[in-house]
mmCIF file of C-alpha atoms in Angstrom:
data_model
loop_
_atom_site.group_PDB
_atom_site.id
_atom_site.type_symbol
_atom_site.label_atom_id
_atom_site.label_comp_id
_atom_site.label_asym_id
_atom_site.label_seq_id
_atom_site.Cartn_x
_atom_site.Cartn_y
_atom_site.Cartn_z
ATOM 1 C CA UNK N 1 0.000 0.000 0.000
ATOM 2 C CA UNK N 2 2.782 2.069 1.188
ATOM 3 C CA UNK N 3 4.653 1.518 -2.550
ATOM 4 C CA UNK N 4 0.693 2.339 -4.189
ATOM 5 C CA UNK N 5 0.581 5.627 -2.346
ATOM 6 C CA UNK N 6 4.177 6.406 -3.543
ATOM 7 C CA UNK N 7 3.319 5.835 -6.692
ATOM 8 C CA UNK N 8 0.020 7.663 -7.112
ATOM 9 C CA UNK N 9 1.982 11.015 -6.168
ATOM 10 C CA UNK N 10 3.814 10.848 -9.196
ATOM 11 C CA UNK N 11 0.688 12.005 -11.420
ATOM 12 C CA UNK N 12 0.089 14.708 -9.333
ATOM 13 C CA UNK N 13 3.671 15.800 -9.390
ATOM 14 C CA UNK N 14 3.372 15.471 -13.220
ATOM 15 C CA UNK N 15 -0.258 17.404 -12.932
ATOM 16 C CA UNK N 16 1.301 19.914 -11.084
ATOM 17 C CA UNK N 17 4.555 20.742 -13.010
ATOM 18 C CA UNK N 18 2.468 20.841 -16.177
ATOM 19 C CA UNK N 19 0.108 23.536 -14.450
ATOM 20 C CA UNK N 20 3.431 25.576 -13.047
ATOM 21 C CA UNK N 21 5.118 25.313 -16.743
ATOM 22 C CA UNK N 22 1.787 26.361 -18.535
ATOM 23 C CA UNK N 23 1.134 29.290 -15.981
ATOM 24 C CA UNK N 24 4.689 30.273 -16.386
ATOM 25 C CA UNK N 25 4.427 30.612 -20.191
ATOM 26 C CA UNK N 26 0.979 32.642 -19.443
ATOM 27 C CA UNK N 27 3.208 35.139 -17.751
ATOM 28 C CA UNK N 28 5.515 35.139 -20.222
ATOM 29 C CA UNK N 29 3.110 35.644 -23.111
ATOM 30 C CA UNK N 30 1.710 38.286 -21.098
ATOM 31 C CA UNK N 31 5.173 39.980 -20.695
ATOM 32 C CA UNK N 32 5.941 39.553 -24.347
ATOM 33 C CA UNK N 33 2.565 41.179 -25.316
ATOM 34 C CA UNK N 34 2.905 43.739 -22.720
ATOM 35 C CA UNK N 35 6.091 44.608 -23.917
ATOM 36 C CA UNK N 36 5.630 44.430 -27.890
ATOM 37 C CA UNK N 37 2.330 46.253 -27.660
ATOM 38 C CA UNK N 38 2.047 48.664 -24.729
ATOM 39 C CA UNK N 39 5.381 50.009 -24.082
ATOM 40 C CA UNK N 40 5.346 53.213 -25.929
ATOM 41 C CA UNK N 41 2.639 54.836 -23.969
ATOM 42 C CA UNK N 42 1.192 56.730 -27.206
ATOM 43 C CA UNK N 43 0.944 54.148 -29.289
ATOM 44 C CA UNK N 44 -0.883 52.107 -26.102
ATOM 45 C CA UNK N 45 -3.281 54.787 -25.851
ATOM 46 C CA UNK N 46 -4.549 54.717 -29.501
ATOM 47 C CA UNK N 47 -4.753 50.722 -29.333
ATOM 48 C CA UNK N 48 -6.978 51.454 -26.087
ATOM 49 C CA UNK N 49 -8.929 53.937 -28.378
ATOM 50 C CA UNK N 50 -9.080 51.662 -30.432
ATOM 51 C CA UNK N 51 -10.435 49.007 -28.279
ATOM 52 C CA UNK N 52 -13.221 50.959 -26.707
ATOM 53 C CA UNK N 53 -14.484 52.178 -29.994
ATOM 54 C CA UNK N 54 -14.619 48.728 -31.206
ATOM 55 C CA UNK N 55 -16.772 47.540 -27.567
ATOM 56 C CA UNK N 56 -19.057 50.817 -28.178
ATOM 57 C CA UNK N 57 -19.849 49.746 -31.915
ATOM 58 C CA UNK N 58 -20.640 46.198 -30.452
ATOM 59 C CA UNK N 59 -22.844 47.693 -27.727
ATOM 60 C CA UNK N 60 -20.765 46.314 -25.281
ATOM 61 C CA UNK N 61 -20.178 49.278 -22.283
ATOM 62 C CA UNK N 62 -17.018 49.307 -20.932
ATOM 63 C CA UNK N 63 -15.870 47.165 -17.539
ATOM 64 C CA UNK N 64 -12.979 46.120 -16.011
ATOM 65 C CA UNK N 65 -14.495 43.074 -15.506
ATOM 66 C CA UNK N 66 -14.714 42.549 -19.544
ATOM 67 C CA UNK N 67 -11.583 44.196 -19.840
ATOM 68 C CA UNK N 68 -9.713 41.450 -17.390
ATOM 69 C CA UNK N 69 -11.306 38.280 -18.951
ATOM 70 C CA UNK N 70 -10.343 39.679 -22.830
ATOM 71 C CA UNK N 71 -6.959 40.075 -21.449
ATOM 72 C CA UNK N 72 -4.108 38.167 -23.225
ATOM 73 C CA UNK N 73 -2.898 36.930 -20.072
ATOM 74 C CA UNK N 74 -6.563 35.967 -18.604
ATOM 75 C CA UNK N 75 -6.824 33.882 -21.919
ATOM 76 C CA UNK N 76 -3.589 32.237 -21.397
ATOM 77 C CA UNK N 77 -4.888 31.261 -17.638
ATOM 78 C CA UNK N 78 -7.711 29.992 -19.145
ATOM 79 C CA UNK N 79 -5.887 28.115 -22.160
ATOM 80 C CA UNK N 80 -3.370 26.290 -19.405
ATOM 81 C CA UNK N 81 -6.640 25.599 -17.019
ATOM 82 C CA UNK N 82 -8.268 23.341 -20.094
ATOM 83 C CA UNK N 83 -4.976 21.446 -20.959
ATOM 84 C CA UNK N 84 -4.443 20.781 -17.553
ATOM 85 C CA UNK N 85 -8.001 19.435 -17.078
ATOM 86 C CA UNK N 86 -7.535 17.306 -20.202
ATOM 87 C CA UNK N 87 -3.783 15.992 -19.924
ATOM 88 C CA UNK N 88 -4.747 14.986 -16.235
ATOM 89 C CA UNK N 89 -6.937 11.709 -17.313
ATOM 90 C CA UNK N 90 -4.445 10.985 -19.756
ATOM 91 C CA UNK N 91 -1.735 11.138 -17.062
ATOM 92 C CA UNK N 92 -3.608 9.105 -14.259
ATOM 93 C CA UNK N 93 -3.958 6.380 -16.867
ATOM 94 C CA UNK N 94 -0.721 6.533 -17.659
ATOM 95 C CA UNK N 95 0.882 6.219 -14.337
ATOM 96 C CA UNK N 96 -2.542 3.599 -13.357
ATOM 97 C CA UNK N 97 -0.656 1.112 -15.850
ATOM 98 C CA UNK N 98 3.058 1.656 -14.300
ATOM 99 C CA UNK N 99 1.420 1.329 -10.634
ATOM 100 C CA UNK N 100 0.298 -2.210 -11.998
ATOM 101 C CA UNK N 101 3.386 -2.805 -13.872
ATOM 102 C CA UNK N 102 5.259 -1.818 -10.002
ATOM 103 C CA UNK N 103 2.609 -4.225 -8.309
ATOM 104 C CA UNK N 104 3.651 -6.924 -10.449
ATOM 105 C CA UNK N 105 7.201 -6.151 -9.835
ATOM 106 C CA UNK N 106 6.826 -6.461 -6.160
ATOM 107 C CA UNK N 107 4.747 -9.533 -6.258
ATOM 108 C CA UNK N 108 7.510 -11.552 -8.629
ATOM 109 C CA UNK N 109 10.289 -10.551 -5.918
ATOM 110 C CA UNK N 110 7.942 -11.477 -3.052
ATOM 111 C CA UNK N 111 7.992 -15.253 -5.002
ATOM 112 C CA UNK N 112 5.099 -15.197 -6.928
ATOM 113 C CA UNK N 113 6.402 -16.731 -10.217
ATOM 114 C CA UNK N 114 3.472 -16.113 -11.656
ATOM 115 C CA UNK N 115 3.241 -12.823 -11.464
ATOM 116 C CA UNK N 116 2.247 -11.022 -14.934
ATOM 117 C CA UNK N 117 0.822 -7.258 -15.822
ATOM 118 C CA UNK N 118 -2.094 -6.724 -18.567
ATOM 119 C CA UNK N 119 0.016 -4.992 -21.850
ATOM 120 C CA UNK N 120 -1.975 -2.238 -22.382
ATOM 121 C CA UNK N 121 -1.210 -0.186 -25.712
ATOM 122 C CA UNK N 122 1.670 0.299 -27.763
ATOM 123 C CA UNK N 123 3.587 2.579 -26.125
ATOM 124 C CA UNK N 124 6.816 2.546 -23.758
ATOM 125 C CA UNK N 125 4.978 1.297 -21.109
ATOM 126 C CA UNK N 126 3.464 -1.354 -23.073
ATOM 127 C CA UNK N 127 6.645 -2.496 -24.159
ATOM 128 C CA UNK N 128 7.966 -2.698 -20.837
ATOM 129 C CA UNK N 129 4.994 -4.644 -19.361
ATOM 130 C CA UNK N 130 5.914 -7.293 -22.198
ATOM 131 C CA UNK N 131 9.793 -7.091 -21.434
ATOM 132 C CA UNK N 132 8.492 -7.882 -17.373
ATOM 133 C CA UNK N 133 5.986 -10.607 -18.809
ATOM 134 C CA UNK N 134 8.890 -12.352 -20.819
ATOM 135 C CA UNK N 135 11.644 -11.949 -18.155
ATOM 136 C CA UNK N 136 8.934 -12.903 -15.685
ATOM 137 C CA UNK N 137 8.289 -16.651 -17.647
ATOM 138 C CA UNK N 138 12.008 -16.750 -17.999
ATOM 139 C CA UNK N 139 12.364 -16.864 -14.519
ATOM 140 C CA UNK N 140 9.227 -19.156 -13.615
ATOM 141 C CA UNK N 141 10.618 -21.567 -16.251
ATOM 142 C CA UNK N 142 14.517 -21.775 -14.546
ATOM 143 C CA UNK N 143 12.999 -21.779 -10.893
ATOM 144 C CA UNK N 144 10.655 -24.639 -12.329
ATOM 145 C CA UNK N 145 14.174 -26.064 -14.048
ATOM 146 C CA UNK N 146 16.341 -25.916 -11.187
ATOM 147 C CA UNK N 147 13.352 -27.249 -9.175
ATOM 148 C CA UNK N 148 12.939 -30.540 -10.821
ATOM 149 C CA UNK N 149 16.507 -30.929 -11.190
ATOM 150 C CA UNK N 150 17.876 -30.586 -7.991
ATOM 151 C CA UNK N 151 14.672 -33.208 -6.870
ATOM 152 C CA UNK N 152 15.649 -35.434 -10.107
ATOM 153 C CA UNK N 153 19.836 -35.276 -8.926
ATOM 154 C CA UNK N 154 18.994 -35.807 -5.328
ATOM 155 C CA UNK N 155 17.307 -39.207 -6.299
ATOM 156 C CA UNK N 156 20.187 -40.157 -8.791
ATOM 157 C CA UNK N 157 22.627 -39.350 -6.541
ATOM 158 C CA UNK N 158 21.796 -42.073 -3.473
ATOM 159 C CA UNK N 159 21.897 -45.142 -5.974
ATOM 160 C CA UNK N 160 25.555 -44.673 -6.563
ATOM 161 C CA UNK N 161 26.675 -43.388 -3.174
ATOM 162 C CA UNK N 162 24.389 -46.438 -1.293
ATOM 163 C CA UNK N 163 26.414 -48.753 -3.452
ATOM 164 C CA UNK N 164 30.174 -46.902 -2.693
ATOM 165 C CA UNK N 165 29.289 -46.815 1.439
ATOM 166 C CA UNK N 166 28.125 -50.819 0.779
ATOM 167 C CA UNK N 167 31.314 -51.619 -0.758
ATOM 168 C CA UNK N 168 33.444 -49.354 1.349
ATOM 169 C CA UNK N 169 31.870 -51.922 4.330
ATOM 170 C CA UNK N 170 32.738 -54.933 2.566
ATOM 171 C CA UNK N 171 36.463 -53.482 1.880
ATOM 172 C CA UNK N 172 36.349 -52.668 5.879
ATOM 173 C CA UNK N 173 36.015 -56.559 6.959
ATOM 174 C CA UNK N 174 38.375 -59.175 6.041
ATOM 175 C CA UNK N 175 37.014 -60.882 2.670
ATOM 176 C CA UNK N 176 38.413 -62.990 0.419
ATOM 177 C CA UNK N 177 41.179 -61.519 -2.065
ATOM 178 C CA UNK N 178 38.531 -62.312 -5.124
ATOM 179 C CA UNK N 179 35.406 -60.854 -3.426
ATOM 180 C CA UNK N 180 37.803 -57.472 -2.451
ATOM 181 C CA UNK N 181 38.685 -57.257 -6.539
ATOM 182 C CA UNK N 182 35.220 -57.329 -7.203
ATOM 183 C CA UNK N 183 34.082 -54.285 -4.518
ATOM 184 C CA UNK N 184 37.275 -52.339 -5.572
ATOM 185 C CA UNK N 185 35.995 -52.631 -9.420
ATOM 186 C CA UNK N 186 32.213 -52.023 -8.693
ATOM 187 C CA UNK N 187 33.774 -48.764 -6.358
ATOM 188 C CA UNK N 188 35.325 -47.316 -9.400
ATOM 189 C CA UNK N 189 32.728 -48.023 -11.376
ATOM 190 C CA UNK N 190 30.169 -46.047 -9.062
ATOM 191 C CA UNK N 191 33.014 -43.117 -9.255
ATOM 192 C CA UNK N 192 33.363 -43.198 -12.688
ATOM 193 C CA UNK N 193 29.264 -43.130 -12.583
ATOM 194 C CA UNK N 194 29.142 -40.204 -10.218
ATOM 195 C CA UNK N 195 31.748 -38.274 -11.914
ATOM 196 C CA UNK N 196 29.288 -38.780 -15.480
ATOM 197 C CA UNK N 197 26.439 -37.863 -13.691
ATOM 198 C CA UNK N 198 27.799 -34.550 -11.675
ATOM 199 C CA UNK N 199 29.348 -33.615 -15.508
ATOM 200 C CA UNK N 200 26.159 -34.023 -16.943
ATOM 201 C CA UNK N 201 24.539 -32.219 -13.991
ATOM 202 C CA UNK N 202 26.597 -28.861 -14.337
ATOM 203 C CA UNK N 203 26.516 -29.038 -18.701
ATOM 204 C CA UNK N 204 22.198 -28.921 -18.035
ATOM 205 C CA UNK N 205 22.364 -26.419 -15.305
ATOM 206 C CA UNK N 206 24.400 -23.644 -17.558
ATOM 207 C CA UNK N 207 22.768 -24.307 -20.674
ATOM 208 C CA UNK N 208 19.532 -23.247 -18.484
ATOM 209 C CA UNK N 209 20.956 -20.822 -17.278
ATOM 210 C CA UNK N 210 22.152 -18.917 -20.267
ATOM 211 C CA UNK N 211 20.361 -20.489 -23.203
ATOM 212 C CA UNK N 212 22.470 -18.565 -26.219
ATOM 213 C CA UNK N 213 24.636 -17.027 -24.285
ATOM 214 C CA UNK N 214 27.303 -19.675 -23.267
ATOM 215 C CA UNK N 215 28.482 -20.667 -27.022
ATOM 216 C CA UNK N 216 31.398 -20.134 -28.070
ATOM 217 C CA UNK N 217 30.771 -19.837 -32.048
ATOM 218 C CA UNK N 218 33.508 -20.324 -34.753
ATOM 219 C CA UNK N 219 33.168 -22.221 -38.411
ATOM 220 C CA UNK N 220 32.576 -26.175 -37.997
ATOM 221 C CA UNK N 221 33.773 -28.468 -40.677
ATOM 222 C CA UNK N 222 30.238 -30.985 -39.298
ATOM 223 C CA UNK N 223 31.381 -33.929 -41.631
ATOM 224 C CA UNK N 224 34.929 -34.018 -39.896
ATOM 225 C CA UNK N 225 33.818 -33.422 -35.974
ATOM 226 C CA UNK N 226 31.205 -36.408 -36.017
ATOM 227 C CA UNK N 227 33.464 -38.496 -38.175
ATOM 228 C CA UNK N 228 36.417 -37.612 -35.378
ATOM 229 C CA UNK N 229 33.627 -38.879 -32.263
ATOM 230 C CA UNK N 230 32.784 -42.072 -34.317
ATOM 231 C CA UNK N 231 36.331 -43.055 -34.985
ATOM 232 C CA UNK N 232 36.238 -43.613 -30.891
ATOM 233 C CA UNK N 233 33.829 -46.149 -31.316
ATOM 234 C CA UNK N 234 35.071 -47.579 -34.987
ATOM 235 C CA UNK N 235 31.725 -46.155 -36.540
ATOM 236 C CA UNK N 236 32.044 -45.276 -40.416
ATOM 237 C CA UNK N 237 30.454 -41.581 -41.409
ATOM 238 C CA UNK N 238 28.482 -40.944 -44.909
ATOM 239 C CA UNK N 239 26.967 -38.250 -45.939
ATOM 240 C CA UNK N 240 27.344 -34.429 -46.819
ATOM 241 C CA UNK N 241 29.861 -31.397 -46.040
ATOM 242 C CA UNK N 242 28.537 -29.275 -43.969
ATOM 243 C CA UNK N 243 30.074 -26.327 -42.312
ATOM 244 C CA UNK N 244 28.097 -24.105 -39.519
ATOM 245 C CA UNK N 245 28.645 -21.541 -36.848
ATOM 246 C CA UNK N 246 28.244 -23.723 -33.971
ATOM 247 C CA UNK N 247 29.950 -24.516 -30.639
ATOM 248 C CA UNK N 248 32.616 -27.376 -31.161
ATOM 249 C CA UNK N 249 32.963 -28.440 -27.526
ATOM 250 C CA UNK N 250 29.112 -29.007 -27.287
ATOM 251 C CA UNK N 251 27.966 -30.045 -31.275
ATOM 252 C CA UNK N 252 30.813 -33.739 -30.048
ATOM 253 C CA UNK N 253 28.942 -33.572 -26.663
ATOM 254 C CA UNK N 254 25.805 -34.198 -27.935
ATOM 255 C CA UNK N 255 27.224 -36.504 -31.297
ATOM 256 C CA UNK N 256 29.440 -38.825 -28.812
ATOM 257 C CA UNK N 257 25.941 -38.949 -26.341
ATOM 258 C CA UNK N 258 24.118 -40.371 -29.685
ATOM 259 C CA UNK N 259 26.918 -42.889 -29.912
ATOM 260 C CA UNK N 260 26.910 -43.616 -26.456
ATOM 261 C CA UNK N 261 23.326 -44.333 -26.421
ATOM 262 C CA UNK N 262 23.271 -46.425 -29.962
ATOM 263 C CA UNK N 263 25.853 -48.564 -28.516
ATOM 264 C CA UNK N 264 24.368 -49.627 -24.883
ATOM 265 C CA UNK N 265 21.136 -49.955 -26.332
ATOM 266 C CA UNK N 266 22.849 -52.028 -29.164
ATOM 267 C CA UNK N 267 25.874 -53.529 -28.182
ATOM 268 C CA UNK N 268 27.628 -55.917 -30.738
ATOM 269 C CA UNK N 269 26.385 -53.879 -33.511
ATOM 270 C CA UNK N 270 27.688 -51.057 -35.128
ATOM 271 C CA UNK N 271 25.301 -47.430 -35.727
ATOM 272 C CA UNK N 272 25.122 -46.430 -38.922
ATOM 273 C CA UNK N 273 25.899 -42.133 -38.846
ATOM 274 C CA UNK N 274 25.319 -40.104 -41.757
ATOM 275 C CA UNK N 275 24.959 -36.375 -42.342
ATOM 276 C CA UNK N 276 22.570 -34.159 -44.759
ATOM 277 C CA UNK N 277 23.000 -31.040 -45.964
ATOM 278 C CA UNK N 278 19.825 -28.541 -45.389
ATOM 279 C CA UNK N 279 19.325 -25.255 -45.986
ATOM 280 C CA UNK N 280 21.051 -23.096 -43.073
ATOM 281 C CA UNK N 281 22.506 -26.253 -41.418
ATOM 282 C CA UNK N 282 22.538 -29.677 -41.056
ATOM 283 C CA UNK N 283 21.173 -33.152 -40.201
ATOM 284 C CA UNK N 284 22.952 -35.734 -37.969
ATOM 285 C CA UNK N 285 21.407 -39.139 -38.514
ATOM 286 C CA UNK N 286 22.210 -41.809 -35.202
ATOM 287 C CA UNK N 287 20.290 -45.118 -35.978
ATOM 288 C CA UNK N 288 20.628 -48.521 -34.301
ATOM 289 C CA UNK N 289 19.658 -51.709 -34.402
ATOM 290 C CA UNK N 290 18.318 -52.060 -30.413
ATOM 291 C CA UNK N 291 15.220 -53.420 -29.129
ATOM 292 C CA UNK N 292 13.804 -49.973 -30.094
ATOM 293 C CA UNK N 293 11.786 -46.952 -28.633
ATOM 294 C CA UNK N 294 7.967 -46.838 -28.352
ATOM 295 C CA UNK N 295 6.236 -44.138 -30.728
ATOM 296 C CA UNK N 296 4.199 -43.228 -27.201
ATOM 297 C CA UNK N 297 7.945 -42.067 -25.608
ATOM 298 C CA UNK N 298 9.665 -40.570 -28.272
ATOM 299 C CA UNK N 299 9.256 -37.327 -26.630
ATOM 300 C CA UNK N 300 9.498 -38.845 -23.073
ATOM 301 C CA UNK N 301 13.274 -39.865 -23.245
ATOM 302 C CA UNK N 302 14.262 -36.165 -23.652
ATOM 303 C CA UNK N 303 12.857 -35.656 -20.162
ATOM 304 C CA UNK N 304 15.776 -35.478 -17.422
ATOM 305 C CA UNK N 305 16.180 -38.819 -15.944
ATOM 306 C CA UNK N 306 13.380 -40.642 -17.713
ATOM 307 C CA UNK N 307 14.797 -44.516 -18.947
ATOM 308 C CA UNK N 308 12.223 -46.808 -20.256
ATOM 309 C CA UNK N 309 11.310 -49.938 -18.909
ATOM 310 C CA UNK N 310 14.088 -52.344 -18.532
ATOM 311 C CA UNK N 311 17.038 -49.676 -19.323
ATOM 312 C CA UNK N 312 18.648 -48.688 -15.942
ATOM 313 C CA UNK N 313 21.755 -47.501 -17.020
ATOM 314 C CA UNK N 314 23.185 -44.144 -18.073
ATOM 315 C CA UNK N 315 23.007 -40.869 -16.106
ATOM 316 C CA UNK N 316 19.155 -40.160 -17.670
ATOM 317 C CA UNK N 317 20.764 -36.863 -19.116
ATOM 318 C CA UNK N 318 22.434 -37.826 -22.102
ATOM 319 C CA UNK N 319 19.894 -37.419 -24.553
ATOM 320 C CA UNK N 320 18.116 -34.287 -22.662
ATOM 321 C CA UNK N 321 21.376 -32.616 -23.543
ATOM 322 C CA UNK N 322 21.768 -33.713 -26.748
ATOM 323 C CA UNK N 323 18.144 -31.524 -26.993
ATOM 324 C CA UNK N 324 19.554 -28.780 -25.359
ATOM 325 C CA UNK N 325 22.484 -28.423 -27.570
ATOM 326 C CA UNK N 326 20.262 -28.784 -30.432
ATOM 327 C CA UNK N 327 17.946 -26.100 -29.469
ATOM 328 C CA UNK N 328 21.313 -23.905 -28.781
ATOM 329 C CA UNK N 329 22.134 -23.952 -32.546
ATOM 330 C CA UNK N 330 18.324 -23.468 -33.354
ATOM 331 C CA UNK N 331 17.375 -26.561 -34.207
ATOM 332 C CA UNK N 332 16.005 -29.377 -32.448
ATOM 333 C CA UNK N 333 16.431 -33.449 -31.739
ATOM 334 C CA UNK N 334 13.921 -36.144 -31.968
ATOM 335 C CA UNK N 335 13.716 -40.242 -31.879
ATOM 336 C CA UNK N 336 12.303 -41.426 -34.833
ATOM 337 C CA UNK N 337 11.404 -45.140 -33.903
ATOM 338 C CA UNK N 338 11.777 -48.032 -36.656
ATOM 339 C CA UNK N 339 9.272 -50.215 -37.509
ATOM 340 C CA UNK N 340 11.706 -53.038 -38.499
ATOM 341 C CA UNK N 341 13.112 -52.282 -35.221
ATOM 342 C CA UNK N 342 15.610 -49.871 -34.162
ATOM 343 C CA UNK N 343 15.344 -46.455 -33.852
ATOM 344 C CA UNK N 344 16.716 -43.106 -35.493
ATOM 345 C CA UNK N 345 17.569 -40.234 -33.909
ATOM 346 C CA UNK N 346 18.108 -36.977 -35.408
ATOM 347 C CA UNK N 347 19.902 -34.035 -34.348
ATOM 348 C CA UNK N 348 18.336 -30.676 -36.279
ATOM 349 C CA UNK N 349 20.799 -28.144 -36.779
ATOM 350 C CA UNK N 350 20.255 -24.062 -37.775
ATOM 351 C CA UNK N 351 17.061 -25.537 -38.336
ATOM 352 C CA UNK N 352 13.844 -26.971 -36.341
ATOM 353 C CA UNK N 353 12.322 -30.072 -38.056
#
């Protein structure tokens, strides 16, 4: 109430200086006419002449009275008086829509996400009630982010850390050499897994964070970075040259999680990678020969931490940032499951399918 009341004084101080200012040139115009048109006393006398001859022709007797309100500077008053009265609705609706626009301001930093002000017009204000709107959705949607993900990590994070404090038991009694081999493997193992997972972790957090604004662009030779990340797992790569503005580090992030993914999914069985040239970008083409993807989760699996049935492995954030990198070049991915079993997926690039 106390930031309402603030606010509604500021279209009376804008009332008021417009009054001051108008009244001010009133004076002035009086001045000037005063001065232009009465300062030689003769020549004021036969305009006065003048005056009352043309009020006695009219019928009019004379009056100070008449004389005051036909005054230049009574019809400047008067002039500033009906501006005033007209501007002032025009200002109180003016500063109505930025005491909204400051309620919705103070509600969003109070924690209500879903604060949002009515875009009224086309104006300034308008355009900064949509700026607070977007910036305001922004927000909700990172809060909502960081929400889910810190609940999603939480969860991922006890699997591997009840199975280190297990086997840090086992290695604390005396057990066979054999049965210590296998603890100390399945330890690194859940390091190596925790290490993936924290990776993956802080990749999804900044690309949320700054969506755009963490790439580091230069020219891409596309053909020669995924053939590069395929020779690690002795995958051939067809296709067409492409080169992009992209970000190098991330494009093999999101080509080696492909490859990762074809090949637990498949294993014994090669992917089959190929590239196509589109206009403004590129297509990167990851298809396998696993049990497959259902058509009703094809959008599922690029949910943080969503495996299907039967598929525990993996940090569940592989392919979420393999969509996420897409969407940082402006295109998209998406799982195009095979009827003869298998599925594709497809990273978009410059381009949205």
């Amino acid at each position: 109430m106390a930031a309402s009341g603030a606010t509604s004084k500021l279209w009376k101080r804008i009332w008021l200086a417009l009054i001051l200012a108008l009244l001010a040139q009133a004076v002035v115009s009086a001045l000037l006419f005063h001065w232009l048109f009465f300062s030689d006393p003769q020549e004021a006398e036969i305009r006065r002449a003048m005056f009352r001859a043309i009020m006695a022709s009219q019928g009019i007797a004379p009056s100070p009275w008449r004389h005051l309100l036909l005054s230049p500077f009574t019809g400047t008053v008067l002039t500033a008086l009906v501006v005033s009265a007209v501007t002032l609705p025009i200002m109180r609706r003016l500063t109505r829509r930025l005491e909204h626009l400051q309620q919705g301001v103070q509600a969003l930093g109070e924690g209500d996400l879903s604060a949002r002000v009515a875009v009224q017009g086309r104006d300034e204000v308008a355009q900064l009630a949509q700026s607070f709107n977007t910036a305001a959705t922004r927000i909700e949607s990172l809060m909502q982010s960081h929400k889910s993900l810190l609940a999603y990590t939480s969860h991922e994070l006890r699997t591997p850390l009840t199975r280190l404090r297990l086997g840090l038991e086992t290695l604390a009694t005396p057990v066979p050499a054999a049965a210590r081999d296998i603890a100390v493997r399945a330890a690194k193992h859940d390091l190596t897994e925790l290490d993936a997972l924290i990776d993956d972790i802080l990749l999804a957090s900044r690309l949320d964070a700054a969506p755009g604004q963490s790439l580091q662009l230069e020219d891409i030779d596309l053909l020669a970075l995924v053939a590069e990340e395929a020779a690690h797992f002795d995958v051939d790569v067809h296709g067409d040259w492409i080169t992009l503005q992209g970000d190098e580090r991330l494009l093999r992030r999101a080509v080696r999680n492909l490859l990762d993914n074809a090949r637990r999914h498949a294993p014994g069985t090669n992917p089959q990678v190929s590239l196509t040239a589109i206009d403004g970008g590129g297509i990167v083409r990851v298809c396998d020969q696993g049990p497959g993807v259902p058509a009703a989760d094809a959008q599922r699996i690029f949910e943080p931490f969503v495996r299907l049935s039967g598929h525990s492995d993996g940090t569940g954030l592989g392919l979420p940032l393999v969509r996420r990198i897409a969407r940082q070049h402006g295109g998209d991915a998406r799982c195009l499951p095979q009827r003869s079993g298998g599925t594709c997926f497809e990273i978009w690039l410059g381009r949205k399918p």
